[in-house]
Tab-separated table of C-alpha atoms in Angstrom:
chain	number	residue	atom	x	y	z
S	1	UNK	CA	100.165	108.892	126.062
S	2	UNK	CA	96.661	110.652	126.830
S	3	UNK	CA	95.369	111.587	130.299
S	4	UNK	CA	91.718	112.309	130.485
S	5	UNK	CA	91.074	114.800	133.441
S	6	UNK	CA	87.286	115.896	134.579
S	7	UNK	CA	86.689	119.201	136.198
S	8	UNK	CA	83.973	120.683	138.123
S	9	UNK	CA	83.044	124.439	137.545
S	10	UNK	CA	80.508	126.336	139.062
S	11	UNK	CA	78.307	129.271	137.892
S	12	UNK	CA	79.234	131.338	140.177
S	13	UNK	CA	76.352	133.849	138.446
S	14	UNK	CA	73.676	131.803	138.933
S	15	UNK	CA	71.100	132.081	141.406
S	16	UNK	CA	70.585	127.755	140.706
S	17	UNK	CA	74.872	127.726	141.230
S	18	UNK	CA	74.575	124.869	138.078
S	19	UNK	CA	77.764	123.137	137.954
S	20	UNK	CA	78.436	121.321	134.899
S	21	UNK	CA	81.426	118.953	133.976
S	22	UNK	CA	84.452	119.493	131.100
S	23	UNK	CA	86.545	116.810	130.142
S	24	UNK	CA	90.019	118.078	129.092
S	25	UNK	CA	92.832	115.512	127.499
S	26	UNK	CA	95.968	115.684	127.607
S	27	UNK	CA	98.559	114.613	125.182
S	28	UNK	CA	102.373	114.240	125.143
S	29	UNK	CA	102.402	113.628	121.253
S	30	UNK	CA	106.199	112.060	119.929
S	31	UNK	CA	105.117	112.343	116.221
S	32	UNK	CA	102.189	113.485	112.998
S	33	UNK	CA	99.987	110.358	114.015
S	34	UNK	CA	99.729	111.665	117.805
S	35	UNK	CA	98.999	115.251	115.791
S	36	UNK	CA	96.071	112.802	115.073
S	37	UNK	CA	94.841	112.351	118.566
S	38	UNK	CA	94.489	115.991	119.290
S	39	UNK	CA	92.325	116.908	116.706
S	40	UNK	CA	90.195	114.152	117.372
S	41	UNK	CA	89.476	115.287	121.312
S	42	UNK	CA	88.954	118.707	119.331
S	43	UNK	CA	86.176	117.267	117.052
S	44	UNK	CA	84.574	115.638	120.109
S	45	UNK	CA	84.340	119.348	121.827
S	46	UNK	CA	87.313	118.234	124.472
S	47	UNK	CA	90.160	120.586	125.230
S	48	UNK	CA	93.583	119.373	124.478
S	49	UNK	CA	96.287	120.391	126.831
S	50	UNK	CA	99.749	119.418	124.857
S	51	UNK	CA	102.983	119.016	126.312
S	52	UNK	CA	106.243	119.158	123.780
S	53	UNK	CA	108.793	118.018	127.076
S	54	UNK	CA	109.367	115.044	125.403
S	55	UNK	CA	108.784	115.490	121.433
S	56	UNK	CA	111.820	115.961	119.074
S	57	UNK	CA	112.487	119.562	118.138
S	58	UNK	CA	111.598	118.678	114.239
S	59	UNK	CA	108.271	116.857	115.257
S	60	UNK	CA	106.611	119.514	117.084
S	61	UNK	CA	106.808	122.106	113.974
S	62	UNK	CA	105.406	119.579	112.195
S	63	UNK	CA	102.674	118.643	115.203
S	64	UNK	CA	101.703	122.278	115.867
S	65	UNK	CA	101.636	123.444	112.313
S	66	UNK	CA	98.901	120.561	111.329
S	67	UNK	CA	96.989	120.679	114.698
S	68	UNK	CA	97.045	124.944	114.337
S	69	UNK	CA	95.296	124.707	110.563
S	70	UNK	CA	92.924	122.127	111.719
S	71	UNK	CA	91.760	124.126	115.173
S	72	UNK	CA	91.814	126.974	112.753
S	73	UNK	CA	89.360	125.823	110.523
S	74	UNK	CA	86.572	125.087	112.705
S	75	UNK	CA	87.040	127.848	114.620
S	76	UNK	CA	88.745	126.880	118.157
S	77	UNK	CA	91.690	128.007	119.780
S	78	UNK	CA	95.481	127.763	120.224
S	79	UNK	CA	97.374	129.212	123.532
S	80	UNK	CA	100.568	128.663	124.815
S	81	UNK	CA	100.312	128.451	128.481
S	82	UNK	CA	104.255	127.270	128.943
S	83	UNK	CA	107.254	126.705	127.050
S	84	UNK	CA	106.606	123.870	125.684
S	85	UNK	CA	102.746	123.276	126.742
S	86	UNK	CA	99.549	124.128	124.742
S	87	UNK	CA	96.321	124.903	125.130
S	88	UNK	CA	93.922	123.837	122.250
S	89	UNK	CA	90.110	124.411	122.907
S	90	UNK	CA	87.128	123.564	120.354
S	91	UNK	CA	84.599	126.435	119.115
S	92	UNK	CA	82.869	126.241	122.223
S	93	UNK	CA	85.199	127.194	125.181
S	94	UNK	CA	86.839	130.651	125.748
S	95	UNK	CA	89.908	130.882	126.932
S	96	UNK	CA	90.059	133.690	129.303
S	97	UNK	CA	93.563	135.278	130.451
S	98	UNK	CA	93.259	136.916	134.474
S	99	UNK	CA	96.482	138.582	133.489
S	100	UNK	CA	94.406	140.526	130.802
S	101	UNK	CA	91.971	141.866	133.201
């Protein structure tokens, strides 16, 4: 099941205050095929949030471990933002922790 989701952020920097829209998916993947899904969002520059709740323990090894070497190879990103929830971004959207600053 995929739920497309479209936010709003402002530049709060700018003196124009552009505000431009991201789409960000998100998946609740049961097997490899779903795996599928994600990467595809990822190709078309979409975020991927990814919940595990209800995947089989087996099948999310398997999911995360071919969704991590394909976000690793063109360069995007892998977080885990819960204990069984995912944040995948493409090459072109920084993930930035407040608990880090």
């Amino acid at each position: 099941m995929s739920h497309i989701f479209k936010n709003f952020f402002g530049n709060w920097n700018s003196k124009h205050n552009q505000v431009r829209e991201i789409e960000i998916s998100m998946i609740k993947p049961k097997n490899l095929k779903d795996a599928e899904k994600i990467v595809d969002c990822l190709l078309d520059k979409i975020p991927v949030v990814v919940s595990f709740d209800d995947t089989a323990e087996e099948n999310i090894h398997q999911i995360l471990d071919f969704v991590h070497g394909k976000v690793y190879a063109f360069e995007g990103k892998m977080e885990q933002v819960g204990q069984k929830v995912f944040l995948f971004t493409p090459d072109n959207i920084e993930i930035e922790n407040a608990e880090e600053k």
